[in-house]
Short mmCIF file of C-alpha atoms in Angstrom, two decimals:
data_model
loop_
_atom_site.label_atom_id
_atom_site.label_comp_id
_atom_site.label_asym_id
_atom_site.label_seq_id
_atom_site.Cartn_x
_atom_site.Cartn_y
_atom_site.Cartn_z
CA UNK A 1 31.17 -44.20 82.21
CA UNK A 2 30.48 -40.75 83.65
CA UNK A 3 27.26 -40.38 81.80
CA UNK A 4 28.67 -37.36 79.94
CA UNK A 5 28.24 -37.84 76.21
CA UNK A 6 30.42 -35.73 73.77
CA UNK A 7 30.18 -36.16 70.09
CA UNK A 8 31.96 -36.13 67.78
CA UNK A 9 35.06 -38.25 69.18
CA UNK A 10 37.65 -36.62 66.51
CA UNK A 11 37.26 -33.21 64.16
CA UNK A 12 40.53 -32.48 61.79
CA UNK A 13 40.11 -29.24 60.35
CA UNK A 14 41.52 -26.34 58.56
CA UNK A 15 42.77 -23.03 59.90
CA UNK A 16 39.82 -20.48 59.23
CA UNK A 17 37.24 -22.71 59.54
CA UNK A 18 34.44 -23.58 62.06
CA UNK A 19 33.22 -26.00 63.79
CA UNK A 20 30.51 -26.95 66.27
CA UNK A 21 31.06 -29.90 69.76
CA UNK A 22 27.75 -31.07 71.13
CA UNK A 23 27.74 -32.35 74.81
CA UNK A 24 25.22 -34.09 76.75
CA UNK A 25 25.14 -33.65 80.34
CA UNK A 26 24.62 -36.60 82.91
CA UNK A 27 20.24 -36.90 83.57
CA UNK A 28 19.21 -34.28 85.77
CA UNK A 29 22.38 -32.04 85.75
CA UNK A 30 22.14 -28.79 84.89
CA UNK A 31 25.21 -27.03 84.53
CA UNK A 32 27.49 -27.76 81.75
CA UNK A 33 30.79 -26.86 82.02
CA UNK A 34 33.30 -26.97 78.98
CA UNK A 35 37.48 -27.01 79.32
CA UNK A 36 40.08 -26.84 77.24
CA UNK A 37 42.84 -29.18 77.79
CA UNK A 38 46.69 -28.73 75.54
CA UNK A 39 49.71 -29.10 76.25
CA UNK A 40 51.38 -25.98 76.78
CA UNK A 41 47.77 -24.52 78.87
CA UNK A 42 47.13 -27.45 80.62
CA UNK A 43 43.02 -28.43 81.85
CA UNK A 44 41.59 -24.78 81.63
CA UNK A 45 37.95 -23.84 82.18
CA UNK A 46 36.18 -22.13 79.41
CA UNK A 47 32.71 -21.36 79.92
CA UNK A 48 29.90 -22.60 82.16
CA UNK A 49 26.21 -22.78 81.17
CA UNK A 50 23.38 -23.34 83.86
CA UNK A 51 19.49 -24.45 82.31
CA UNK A 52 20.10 -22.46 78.91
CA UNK A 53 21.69 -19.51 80.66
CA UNK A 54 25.72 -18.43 81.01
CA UNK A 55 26.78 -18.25 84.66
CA UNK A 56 30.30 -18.39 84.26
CA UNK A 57 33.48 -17.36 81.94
CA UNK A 58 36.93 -18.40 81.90
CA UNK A 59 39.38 -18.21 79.45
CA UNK A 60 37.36 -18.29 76.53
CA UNK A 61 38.46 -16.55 73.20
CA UNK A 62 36.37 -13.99 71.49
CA UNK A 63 36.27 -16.38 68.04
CA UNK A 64 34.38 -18.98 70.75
CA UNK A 65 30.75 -19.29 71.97
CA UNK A 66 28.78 -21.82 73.78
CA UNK A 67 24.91 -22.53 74.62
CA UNK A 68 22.82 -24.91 76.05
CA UNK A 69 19.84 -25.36 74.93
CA UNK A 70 16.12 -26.81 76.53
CA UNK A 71 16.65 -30.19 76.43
CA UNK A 72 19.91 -29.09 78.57
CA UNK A 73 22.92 -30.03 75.59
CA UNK A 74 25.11 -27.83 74.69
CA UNK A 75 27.34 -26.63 71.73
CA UNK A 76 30.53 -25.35 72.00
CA UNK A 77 31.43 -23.09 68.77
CA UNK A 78 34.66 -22.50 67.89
CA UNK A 79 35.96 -20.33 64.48
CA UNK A 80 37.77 -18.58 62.76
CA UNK A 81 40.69 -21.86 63.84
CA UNK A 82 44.04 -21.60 64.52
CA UNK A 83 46.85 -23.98 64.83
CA UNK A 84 46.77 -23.13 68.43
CA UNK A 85 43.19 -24.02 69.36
CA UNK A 86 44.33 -28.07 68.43
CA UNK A 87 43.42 -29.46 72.11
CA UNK A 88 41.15 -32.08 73.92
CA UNK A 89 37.90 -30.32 74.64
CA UNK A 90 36.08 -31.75 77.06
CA UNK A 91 32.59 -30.96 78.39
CA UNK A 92 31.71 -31.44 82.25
CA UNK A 93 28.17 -31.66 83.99
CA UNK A 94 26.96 -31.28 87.84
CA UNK A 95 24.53 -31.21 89.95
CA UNK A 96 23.32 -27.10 90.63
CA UNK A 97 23.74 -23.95 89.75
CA UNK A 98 27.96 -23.66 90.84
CA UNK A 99 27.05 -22.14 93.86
CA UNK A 100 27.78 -25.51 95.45
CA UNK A 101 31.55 -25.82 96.29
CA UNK A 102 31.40 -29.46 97.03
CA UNK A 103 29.38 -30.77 94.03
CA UNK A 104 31.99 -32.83 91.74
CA UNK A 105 31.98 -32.02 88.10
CA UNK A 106 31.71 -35.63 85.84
CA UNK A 107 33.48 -34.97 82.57
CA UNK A 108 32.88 -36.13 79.08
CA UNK A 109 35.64 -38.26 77.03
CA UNK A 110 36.30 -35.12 75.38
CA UNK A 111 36.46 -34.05 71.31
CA UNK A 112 40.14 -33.94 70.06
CA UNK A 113 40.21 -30.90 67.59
CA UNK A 114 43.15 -30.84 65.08
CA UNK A 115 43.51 -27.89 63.21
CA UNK A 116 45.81 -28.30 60.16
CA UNK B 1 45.04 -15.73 92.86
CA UNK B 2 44.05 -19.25 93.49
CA UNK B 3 46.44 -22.27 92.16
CA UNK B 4 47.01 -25.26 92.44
CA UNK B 5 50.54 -27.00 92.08
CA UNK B 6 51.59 -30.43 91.28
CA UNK B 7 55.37 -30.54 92.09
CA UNK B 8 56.22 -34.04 90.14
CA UNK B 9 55.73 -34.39 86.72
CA UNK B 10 55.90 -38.56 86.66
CA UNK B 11 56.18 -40.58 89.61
CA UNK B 12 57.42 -44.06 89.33
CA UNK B 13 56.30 -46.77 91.78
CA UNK B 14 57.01 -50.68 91.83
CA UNK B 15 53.35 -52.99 92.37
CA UNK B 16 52.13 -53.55 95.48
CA UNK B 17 54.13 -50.70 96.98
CA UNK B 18 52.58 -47.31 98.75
CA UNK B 19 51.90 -44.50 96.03
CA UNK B 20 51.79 -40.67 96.80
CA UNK B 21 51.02 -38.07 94.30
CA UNK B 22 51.46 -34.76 95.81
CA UNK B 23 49.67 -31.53 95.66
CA UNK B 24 49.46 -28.19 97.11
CA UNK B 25 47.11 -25.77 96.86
CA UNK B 26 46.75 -21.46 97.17
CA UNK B 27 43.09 -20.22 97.67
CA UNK B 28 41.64 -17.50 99.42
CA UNK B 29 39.07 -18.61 102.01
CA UNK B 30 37.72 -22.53 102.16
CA UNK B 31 39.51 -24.77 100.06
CA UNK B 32 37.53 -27.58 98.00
CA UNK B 33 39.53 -30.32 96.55
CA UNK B 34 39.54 -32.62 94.23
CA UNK B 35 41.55 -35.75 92.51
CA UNK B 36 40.68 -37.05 89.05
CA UNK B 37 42.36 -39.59 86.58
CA UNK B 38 42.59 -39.53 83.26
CA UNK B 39 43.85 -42.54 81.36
CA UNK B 40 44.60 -42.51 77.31
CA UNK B 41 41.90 -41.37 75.70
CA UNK B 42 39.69 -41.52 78.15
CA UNK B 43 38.06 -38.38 79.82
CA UNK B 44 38.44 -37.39 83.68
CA UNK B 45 37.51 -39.84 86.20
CA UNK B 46 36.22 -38.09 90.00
CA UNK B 47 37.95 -40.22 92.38
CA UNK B 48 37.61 -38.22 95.91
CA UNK B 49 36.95 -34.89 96.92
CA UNK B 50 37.83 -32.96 100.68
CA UNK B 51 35.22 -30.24 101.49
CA UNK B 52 35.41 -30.01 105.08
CA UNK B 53 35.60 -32.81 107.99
CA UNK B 54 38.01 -35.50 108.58
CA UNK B 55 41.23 -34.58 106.89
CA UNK B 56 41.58 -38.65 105.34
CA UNK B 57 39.53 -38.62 102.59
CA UNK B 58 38.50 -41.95 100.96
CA UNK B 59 37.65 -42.66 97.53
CA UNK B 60 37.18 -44.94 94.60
CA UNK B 61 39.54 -47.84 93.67
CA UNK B 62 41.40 -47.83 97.03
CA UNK B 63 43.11 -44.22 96.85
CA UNK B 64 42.49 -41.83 100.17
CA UNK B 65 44.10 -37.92 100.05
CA UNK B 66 45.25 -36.59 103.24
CA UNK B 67 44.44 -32.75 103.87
CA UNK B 68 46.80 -30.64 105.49
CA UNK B 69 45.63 -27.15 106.46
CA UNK B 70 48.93 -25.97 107.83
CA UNK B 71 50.79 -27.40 104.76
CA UNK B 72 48.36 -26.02 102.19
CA UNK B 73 48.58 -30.01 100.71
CA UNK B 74 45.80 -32.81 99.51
CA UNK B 75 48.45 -35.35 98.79
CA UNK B 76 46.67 -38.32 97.05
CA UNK B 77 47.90 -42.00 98.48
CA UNK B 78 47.13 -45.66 97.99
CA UNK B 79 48.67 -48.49 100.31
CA UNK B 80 49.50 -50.76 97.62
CA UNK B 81 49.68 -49.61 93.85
CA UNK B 82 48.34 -52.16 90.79
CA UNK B 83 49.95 -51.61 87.44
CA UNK B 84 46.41 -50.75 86.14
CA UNK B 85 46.78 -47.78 88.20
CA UNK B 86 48.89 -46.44 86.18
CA UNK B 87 47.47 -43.02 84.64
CA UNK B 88 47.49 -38.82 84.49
CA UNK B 89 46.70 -37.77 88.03
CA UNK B 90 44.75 -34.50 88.28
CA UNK B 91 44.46 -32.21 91.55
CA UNK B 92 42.05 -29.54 91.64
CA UNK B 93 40.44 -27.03 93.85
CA UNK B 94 37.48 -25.24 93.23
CA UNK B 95 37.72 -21.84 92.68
CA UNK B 96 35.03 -18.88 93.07
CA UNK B 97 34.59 -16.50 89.67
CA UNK B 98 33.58 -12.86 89.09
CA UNK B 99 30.05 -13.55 88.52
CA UNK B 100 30.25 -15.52 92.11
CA UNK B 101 29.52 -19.13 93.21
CA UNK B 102 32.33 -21.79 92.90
CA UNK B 103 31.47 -22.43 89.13
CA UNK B 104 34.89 -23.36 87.78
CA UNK B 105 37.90 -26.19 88.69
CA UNK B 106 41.27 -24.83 88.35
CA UNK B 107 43.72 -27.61 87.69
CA UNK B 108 47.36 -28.62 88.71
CA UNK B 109 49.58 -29.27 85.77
CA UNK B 110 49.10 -33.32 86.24
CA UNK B 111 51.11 -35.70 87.49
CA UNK B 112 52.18 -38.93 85.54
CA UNK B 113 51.64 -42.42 87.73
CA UNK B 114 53.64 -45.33 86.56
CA UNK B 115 53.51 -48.38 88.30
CA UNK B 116 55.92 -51.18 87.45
CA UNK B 117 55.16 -54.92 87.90
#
């Protein structure tokens, strides 16, 4: 157990629609981190957040947002769905700011999103 | 642009026999690499990281990486595999972004560990 909490385990949805993944980062991380992971993309890095504030962007779609809020969670938005956004999204915390090469990301069991 | 490649897509070892899962790496000053494992529905599990010093690397459940400057590789090994090893293999490096730091991982494809009894 990684300490990385994501709820909720499953979300089947409808194209058009949104919905909202909650992570909790491991006590006394920081940074949140959130990835994508599908089939034809791979494990791809999204967005990173670092005490409430966005340090970081990857390949994150316009029709997505994050934030993390005080007590350091965060919410990952996604809408507006597509069949293409069905993945395993998975949240990641660490120790720092990112400016840290060496400190190891520990990553959530993930949310499965199926958009139908 | 910084990458990372897993050449096999499953490898297939019997028990008790040595396992390597290779990787190779592209990045533009120091690279810092990592292995993880994911097993079904499970999320990623850190096994061992390189960030500079000895090239062997040692790390949870019995697995070690070897860094190879010259080869650009982090090969991930284990001197005698288990059948419960058998999982999705994950090499990464961490990679520097616009806004600076080393904030994200960028991933290899995966490799697919079997290990037969």
């Amino acid at each position: 157990d990684s300490g990385v909490t994501q709820t909720p385990k499953h979300l089947i949805t409808a194209t058009g629609q949104r919905v909202t993944l909650r992570c909790s980062p491991r006590s006394g991380d920081l940074s949140v981190y959130w990835y994508q992971q599908s089939l034809d993309q791979g494990l791809q890095f999204l967005i990173q957040y670092y005490n409430g504030e966005e340090r970081a962007k990857g390949n994150i779609l316009e029709r997505f947002s994050a934030q993390q809020f005080p007590d350091l969670h965060s919410e990952l938005n996604l809408s507006s769905l597509e069949l293409g956004d069905s993945a395993l999204y998975f949240c990641a915390s660490s120790m720092g700011t990112g400016t840290t090469p060496g400190n190891e990301q520990f990553f959530g069991p993930g949310t499965r999103l199926t958009v139908l | 642009a910084q990458s990372v490649a897993q050449p096999e897509d499953q490898v297939n070892v019997a028990e008790g026999n040595p396992l390597t899962v290779k990787c190779t790496y592209s990045v533009s000053g120091n690279p810092y690499l990592f292995w993880y494992v994911q097993y079904p529905n499970r999320g990623l599990q850190f096994l061992l990281k390189y960030i500079t010093g000895d090239n062997l690397v040692k790390g949870s459940y019995g697995f070690e990486a070897e860094f190879n400057k010259s080869q650009t590789s982090f090969h991930l090994k284990k001197p005698s595999a288990l059948v419960s090893d058998s999982a999705l293999y994950f090499c990464a490096v961490r990679a520097s972004t616009r806004s600076g730091g080393y904030n994200k991982l960028i991933f290899g494809a995966g490799t697919r560990l079997a290990v037969h009894p």
